[in-house]
XYZ file of C-alpha atoms in Angstrom:
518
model
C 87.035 -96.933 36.751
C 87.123 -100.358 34.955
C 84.438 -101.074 32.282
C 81.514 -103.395 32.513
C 78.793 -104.787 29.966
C 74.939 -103.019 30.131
C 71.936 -103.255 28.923
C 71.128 -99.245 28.456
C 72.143 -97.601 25.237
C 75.130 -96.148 24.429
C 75.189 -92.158 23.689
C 78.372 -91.310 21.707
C 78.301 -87.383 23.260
C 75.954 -84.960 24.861
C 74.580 -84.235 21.750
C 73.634 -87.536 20.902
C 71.846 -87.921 23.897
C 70.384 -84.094 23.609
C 68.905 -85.288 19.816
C 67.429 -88.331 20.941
C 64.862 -86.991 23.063
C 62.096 -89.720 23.977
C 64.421 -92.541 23.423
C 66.049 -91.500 26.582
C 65.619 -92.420 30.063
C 65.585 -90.610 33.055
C 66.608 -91.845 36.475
C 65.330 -88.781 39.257
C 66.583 -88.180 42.482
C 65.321 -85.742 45.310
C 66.652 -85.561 49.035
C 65.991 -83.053 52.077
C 67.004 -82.887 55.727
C 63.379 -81.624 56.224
C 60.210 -80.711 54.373
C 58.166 -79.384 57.207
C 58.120 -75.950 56.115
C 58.378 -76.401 52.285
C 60.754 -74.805 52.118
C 62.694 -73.676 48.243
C 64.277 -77.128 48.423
C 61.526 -79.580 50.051
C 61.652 -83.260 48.266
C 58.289 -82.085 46.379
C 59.710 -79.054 44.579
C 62.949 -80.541 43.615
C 61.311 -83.610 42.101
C 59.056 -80.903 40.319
C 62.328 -79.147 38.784
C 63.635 -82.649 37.615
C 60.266 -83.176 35.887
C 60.268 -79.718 34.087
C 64.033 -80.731 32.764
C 63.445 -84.168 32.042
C 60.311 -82.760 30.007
C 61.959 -80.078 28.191
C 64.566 -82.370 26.597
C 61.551 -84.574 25.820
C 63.191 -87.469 27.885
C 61.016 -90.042 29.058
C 61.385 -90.540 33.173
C 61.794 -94.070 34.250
C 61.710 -93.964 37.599
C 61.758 -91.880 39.904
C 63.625 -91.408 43.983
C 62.877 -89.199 46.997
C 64.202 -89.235 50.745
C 62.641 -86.720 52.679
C 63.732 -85.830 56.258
C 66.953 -87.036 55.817
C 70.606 -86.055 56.069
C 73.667 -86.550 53.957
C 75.972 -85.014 56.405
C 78.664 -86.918 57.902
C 77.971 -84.884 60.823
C 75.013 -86.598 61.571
C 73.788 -89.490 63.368
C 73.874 -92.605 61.122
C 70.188 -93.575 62.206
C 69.829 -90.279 60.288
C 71.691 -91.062 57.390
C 70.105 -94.370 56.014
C 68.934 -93.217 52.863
C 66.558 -96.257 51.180
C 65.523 -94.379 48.199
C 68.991 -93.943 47.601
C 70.063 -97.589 47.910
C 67.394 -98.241 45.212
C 68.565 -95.383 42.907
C 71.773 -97.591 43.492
C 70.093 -101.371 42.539
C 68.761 -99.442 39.473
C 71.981 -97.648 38.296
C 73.297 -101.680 38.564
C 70.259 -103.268 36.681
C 70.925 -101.034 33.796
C 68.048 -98.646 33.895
C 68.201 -95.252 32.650
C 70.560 -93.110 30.625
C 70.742 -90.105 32.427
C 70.548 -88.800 36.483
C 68.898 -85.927 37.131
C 69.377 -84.009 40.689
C 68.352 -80.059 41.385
C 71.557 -79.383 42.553
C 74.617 -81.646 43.698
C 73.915 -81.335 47.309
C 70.875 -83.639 46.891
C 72.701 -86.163 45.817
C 75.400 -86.123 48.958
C 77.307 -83.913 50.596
C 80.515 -86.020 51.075
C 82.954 -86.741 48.671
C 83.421 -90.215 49.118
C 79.555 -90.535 48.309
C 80.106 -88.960 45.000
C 82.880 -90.703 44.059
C 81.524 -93.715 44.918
C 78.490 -92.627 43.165
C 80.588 -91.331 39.859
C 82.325 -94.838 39.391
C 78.989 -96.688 40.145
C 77.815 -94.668 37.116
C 80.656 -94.844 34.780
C 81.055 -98.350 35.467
C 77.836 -99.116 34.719
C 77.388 -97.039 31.431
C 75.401 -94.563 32.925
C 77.765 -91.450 31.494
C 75.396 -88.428 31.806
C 74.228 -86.284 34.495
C 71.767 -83.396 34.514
C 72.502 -80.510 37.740
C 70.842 -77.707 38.101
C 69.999 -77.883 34.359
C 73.409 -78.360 33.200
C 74.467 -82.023 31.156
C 77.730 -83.654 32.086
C 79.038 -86.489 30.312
C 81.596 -88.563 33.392
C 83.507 -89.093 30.147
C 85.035 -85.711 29.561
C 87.679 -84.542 31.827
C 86.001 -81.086 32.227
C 82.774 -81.996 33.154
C 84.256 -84.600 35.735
C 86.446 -81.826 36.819
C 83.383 -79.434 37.070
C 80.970 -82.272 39.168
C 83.617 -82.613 41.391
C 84.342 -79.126 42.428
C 80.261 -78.758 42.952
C 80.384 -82.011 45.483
C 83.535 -80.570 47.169
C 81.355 -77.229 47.855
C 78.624 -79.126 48.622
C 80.830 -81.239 51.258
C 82.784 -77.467 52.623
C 79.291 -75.676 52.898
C 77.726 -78.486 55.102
C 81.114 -77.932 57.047
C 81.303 -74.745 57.156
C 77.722 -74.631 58.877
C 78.395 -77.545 61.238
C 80.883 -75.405 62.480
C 79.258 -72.492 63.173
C 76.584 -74.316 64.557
C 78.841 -75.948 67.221
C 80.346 -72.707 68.013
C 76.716 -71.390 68.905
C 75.859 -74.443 70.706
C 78.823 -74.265 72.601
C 78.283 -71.020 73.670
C 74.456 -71.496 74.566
C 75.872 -74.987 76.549
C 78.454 -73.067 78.563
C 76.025 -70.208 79.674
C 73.246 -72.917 80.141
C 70.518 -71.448 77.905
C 68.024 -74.392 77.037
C 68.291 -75.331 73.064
C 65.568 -76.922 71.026
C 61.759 -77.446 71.828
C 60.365 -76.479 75.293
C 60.333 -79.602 77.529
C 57.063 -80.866 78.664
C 56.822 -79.445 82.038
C 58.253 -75.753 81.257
C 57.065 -72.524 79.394
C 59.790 -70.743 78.001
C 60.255 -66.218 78.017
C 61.858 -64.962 74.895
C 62.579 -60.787 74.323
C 59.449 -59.662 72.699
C 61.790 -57.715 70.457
C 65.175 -59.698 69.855
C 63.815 -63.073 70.361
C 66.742 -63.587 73.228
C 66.046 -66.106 75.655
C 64.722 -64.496 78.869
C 63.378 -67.688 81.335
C 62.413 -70.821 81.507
C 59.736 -71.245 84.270
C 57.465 -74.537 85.279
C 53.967 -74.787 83.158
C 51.239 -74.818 86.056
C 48.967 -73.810 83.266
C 45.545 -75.647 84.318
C 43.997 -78.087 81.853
C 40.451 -79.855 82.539
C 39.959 -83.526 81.120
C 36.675 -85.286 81.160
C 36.983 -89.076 82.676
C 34.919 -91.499 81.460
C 32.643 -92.090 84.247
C 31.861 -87.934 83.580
C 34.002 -86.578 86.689
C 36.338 -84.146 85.381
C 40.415 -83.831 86.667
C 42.390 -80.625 86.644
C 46.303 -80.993 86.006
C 49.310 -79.014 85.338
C 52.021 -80.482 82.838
C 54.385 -79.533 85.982
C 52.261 -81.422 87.998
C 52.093 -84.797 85.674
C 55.790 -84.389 85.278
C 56.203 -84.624 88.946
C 53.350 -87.673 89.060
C 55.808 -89.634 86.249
C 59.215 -89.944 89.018
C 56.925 -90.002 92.028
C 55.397 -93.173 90.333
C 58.524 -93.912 88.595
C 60.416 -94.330 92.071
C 58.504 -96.303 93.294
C 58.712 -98.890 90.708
C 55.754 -98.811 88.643
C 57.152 -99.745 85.266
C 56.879 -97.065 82.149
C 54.342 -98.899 80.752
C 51.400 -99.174 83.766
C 52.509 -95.137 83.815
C 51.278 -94.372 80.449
C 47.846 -96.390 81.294
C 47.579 -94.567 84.006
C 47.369 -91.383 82.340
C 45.608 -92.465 79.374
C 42.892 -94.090 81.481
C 42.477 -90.254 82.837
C 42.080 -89.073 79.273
C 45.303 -86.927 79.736
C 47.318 -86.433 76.514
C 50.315 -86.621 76.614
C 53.179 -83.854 75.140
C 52.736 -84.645 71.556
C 48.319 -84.634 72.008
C 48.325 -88.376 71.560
C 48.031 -90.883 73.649
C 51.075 -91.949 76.193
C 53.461 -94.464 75.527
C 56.103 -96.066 77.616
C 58.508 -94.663 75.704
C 57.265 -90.885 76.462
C 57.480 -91.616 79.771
C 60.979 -93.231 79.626
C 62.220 -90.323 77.891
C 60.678 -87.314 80.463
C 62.177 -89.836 83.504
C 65.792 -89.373 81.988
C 65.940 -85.827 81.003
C 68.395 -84.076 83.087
C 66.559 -80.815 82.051
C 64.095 -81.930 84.704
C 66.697 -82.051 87.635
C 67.888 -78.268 85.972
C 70.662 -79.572 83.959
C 71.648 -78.163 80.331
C 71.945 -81.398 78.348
C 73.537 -82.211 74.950
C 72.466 -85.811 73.682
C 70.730 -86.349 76.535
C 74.100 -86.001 78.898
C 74.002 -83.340 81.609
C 77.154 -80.883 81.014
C 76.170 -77.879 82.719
C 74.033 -75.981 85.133
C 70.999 -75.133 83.473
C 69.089 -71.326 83.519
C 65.778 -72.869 85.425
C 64.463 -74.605 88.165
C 64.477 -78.725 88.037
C 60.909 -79.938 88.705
C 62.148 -82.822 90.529
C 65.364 -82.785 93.118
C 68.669 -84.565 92.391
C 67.679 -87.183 94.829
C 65.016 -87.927 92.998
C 66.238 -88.182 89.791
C 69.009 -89.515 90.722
C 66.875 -92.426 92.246
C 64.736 -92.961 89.173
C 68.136 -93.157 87.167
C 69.037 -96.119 89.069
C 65.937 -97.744 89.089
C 65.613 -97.869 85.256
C 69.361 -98.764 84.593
C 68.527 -101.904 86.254
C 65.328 -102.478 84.416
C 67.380 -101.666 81.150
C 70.038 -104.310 82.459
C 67.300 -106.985 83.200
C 66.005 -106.480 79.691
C 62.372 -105.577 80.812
C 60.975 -102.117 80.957
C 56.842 -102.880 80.585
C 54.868 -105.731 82.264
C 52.430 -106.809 78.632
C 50.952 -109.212 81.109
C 50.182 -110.281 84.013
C 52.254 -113.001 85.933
C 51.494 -116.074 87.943
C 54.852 -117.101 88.555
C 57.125 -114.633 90.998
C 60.413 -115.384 88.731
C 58.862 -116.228 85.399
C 60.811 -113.017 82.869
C 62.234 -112.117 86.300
C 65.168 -114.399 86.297
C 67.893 -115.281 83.513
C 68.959 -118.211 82.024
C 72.888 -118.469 83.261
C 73.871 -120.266 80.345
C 72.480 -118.137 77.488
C 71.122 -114.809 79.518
C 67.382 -115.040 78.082
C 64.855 -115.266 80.353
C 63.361 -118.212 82.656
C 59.692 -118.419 81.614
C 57.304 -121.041 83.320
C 56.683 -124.267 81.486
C 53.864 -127.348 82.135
C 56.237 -130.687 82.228
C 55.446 -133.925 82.073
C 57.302 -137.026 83.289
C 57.259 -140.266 82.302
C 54.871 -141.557 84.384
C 52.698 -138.775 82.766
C 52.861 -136.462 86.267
C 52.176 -132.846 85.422
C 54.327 -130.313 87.011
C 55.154 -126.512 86.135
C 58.877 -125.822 86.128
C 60.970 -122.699 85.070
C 62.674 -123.082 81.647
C 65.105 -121.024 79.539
C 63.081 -119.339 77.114
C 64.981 -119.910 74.396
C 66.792 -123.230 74.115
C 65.814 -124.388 77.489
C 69.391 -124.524 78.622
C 68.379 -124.797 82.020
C 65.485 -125.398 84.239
C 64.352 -125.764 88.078
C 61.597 -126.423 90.224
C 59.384 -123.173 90.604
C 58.839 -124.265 94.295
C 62.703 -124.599 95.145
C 63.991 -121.651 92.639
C 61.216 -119.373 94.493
C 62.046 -120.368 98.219
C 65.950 -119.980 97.420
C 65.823 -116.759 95.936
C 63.324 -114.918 98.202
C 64.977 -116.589 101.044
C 68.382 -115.241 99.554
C 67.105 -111.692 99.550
C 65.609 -111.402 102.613
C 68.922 -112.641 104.169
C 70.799 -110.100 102.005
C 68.408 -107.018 102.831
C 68.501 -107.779 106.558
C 72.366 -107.235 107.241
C 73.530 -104.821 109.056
C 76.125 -104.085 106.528
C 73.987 -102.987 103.444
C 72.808 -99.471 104.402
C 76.122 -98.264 104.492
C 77.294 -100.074 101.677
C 74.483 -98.470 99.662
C 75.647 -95.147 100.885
C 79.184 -96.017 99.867
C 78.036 -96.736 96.482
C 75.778 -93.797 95.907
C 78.662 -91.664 97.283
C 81.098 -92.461 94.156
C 78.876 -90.701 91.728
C 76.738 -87.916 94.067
C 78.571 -85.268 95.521
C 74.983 -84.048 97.818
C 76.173 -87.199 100.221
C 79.683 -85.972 101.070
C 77.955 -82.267 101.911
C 75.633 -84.303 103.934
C 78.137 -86.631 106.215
C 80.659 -83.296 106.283
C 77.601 -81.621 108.013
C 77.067 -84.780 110.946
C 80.691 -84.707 111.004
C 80.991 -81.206 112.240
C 77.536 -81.862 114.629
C 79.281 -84.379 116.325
C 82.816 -82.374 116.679
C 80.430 -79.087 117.932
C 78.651 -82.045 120.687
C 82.254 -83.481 121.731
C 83.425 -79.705 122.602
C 80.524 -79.254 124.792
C 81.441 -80.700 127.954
C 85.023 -78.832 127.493
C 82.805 -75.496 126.929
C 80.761 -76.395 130.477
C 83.565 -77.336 132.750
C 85.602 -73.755 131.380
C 82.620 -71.714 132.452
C 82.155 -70.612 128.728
C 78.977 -72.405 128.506
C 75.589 -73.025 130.416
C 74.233 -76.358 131.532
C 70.953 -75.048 130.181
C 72.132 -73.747 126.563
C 74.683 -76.968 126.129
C 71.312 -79.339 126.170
C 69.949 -76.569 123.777
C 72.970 -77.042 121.589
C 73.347 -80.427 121.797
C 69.221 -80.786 121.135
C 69.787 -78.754 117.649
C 73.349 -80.701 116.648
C 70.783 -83.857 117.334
C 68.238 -82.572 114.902
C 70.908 -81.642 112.325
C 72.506 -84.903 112.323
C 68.664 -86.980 111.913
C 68.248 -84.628 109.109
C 70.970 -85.182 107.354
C 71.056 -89.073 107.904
C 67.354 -88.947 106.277
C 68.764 -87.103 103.206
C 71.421 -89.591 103.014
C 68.724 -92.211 103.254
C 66.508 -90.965 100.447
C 69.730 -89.991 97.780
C 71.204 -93.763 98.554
C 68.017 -96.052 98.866
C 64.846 -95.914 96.589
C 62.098 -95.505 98.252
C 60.705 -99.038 97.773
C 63.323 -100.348 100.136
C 63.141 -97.756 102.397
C 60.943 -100.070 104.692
C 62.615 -103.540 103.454
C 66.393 -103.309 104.864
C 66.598 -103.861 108.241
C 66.291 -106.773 110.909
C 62.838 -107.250 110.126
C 63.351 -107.791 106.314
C 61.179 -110.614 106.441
C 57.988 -109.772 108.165
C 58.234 -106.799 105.134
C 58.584 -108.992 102.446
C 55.745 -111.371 103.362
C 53.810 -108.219 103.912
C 54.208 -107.311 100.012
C 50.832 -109.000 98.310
C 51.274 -107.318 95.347
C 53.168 -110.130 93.155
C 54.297 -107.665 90.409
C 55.699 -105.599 93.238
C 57.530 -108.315 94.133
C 59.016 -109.354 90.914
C 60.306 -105.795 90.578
C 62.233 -105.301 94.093
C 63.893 -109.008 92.770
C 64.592 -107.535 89.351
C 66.515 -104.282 91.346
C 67.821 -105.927 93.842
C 69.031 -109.192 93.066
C 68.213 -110.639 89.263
C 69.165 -113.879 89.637
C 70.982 -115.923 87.120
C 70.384 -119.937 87.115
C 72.660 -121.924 85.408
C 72.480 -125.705 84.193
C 72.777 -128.758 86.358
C 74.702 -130.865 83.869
C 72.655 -133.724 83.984
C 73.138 -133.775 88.121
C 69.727 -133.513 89.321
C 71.225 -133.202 93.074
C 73.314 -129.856 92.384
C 72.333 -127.370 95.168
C 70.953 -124.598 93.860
C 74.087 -122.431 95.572
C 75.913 -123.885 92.737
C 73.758 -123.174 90.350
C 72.420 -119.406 90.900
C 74.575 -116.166 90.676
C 72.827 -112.620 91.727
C 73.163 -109.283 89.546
C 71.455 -106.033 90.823
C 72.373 -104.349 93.779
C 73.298 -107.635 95.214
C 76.089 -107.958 92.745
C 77.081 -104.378 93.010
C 77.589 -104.288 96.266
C 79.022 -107.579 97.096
C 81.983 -107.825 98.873
């Protein structure tokens, strides 16, 4: 602690400071995790208690501090630790205002003890000696009473500990079994013991609801059912955004009663509770005690799908477009996007070109860049190669694809014996087609479920020989734009002043393209 000039007043003990009474000034602070339930210590009441202190020592109150809803654990997330009120209670410890901090209790204050002692030798270097908690004056001059603040924020610090502990040894517990935690997803209705309160089941909520549209026709829905509506849409590339419309268009509100926003719907579309996985931060870690709504093909598509809209940097359409790769194609050079532009040469002939958004780093014909790339893909999705390439890739990370190839690989072995089981007289001509027939069946089934785990369902149709006749058969241009954003998101990088560089040179593909390239 080193000492520093200030502009409060100078109290030569606690009873100095207890005689002066008005010619004091009071600095109050209040904090809680949560004041939902006003509860004993909600921001309200302990800014109440600082009042009825600072009045009964006649002190005047010169400002005053609150964060509400918000931790001082170092066990939680740091979004949830940003504490402005505090910072300013800081600024004005600095600027010299107030002789005296007043908290309810040293907990409000922090509940680590590098806080505190950063907050102690803010104070004492600043010449702001006395603190009021839980009615009790300290003075960070006397040994004792430094002693005594310090033991109170090293209980503070071992009781949030203490609880954090026991807390994770619960949550453990509830993860390992698989027993949901927190709020009931949107979706499901959950079954508690009438008389313990023990969690019983957690079952889909095909509760009906009416909504009135606007043109007066009325809808009937299920929250199961609009879950279900949010990956069928979802997998099929309709972006977060047109989703929400969608459903606020039908005058269906969404979880919270309000209207839908993309980012509802992005966060039902990743929950693995929806696929029956237990979840902790959003990660699946465990078999969950319910049904999933959706399969683990499903989800597993939708997962994919929005990873590369994540990676591309656009998740909503605000607008519509005219150009196919305008904010559907990067800038090589700086990664923002490749927006259209209206150019002018100097012979004063208009032309639209693509441009780097952002320090126009690189730009192309819209004619050329459009021709290459959609010619590009539609060389790329015709190949023989890519369907089981897909597969391959899907493979590393689901486990449903090796059950599904183990059971054609035992079809085929059961065909292969057949003749062997004819010619020994062990089998019938008429039962070996039988057999054979079934194997047949088994093996088209489980090449479809291969199919629909490794492709999303947008391609389905697209990869294959006739690539191209299915592309041009796409009118939708936003449709477009988003099989180019999953499946190639091309990159287009400068020409360096050479105005003949092929555009081979000068474009790079992401997406699936990149993934799976050789």
């Amino acid at each position: 602690m080193t000492g520093m000039t200030f502009t409060r007043k100078v109290w030569s003990d606690k009873i100095a400071l207890l005689m002066a009474g008005t010619g004091v000034g009071a600095l109050s602070y209040g904090r809680a995790s949560k004041d939902k339930k006003k509860e004993k210590y909600s921001v309200g009441t302990q800014l109440n208690m600082n009042d009825e202190n600072i009045n009964r020592h006649s002190w005047k109150k010169v400002a005053e501090f609150s964060d509400n809803d918000v931790s001082a654990s170092r066990h939680a997330p740091e979004a949830k630790r940003k504490r402005k009120d505090f910072e300013r209670l800081i600024l004005a410890i600095k600027s010299g205002k107030g002789d005296v901090l007043v908290l309810t209790d040293m907990s409000r204050s922090q509940r680590m003890l590098a806080v505190y002692a950063m907050l102690r030798d803010l104070c004492y270097d600043n010449g702001l000696f006395f603190w009021l908690v839980e009615g009790n004056l300290y003075d960070l001059r006397v040994t004792a009473d430094r002693a005594s603040l310090g033991q109170q924020a090293l209980n503070a610090e071992t009781q949030v500990d203490t609880i954090h502990d026991n807390t994770s040894r619960g949550l453990k517990g509830q993860i390992d079994a698989g027993r949901p935690h927190g709020h009931v997803p949107y979706g499901y209705e959950r079954f508690k013991n009438q008389k313990t309160g023990a969690f019983e089941r957690q079952d889909f909520d095909q509760t009906s609801y009416v909504v009135k549209k606007e043109d007066g026709t009325e809808e009937t829905y299920t929250p199961y059912s609009i879950v279900r509506e949010i990956f069928w849409h979802a997998r099929r590339l309709v972006t977060e955004t047109a989703i929400a419309n969608l459903f606020n268009a039908r005058g269906i509100p969404s979880p919270s009663g309000k209207l839908w926003s993309r980012q509802t719907i992005r966060s039902i579309a990743t929950n693995p509770v929806y696929v029956g996985k237990r979840a902790h931060f959003r990660e699946a870690v465990t078999d969950g005690q319910w049904k999933g709504i959706v399969t683990p093909k499903v989800f597993h598509n939708v997962q994919a799908i929005i990873s590369r809209a994540v990676e591309s940097g656009r998740t909503h359409r605000p607008f519509s477009r005219v150009w196919l790769l305008s904010y559907a194609s990067n800038c090589g050079e700086c990664g923002s996007w490749m927006h259209s532009k209206h150019k002018q040469d100097r012979k004063k002939r208009k032309s639209v070109v693509y441009s780097c958004a952002d320090s126009a780093c690189a730009s192309v014909d819209i004619s050329k860049f459009d021709s290459y790339v959609e010619a590009s893909l539609v060389s790329w999705l015709s190949r023989r190669d890519i369907y089981e390439k897909m597969v391959s890739l899907t493979s590393k990370h689901d486990s449903d694809i090796t059950i599904y190839e183990t059971a054609i690989a035992e079809a085929r072995a059961q065909i292969r014996e057949i003749p062997a089981l004819c010619k020994a007289g062990k089998l019938s001509i008429a039962l070996a087609g039988e057999i054979e027939s079934q194997m047949n069946a088994k093996i088209g089934e489980a090449q479809d479920a291969i199919r629909a785990v490794a492709v999303p369902d947008i391609l389905m149709d697209l990869i294959g020989p006739d690539a191209a006749e299915q592309w041009a058969s796409i009118a939708d241009i936003e449709l477009r734009r988003q099989i180019i954003k999953l499946v190639c998101a091309p990159r287009l990088r400068s020409a360096n002043k050479n105005p003949r560089m092929p555009l081979a040179d000068r474009v790079s593909f992401g997406g699936l393209m990149g993934d799976l390239a050789a």
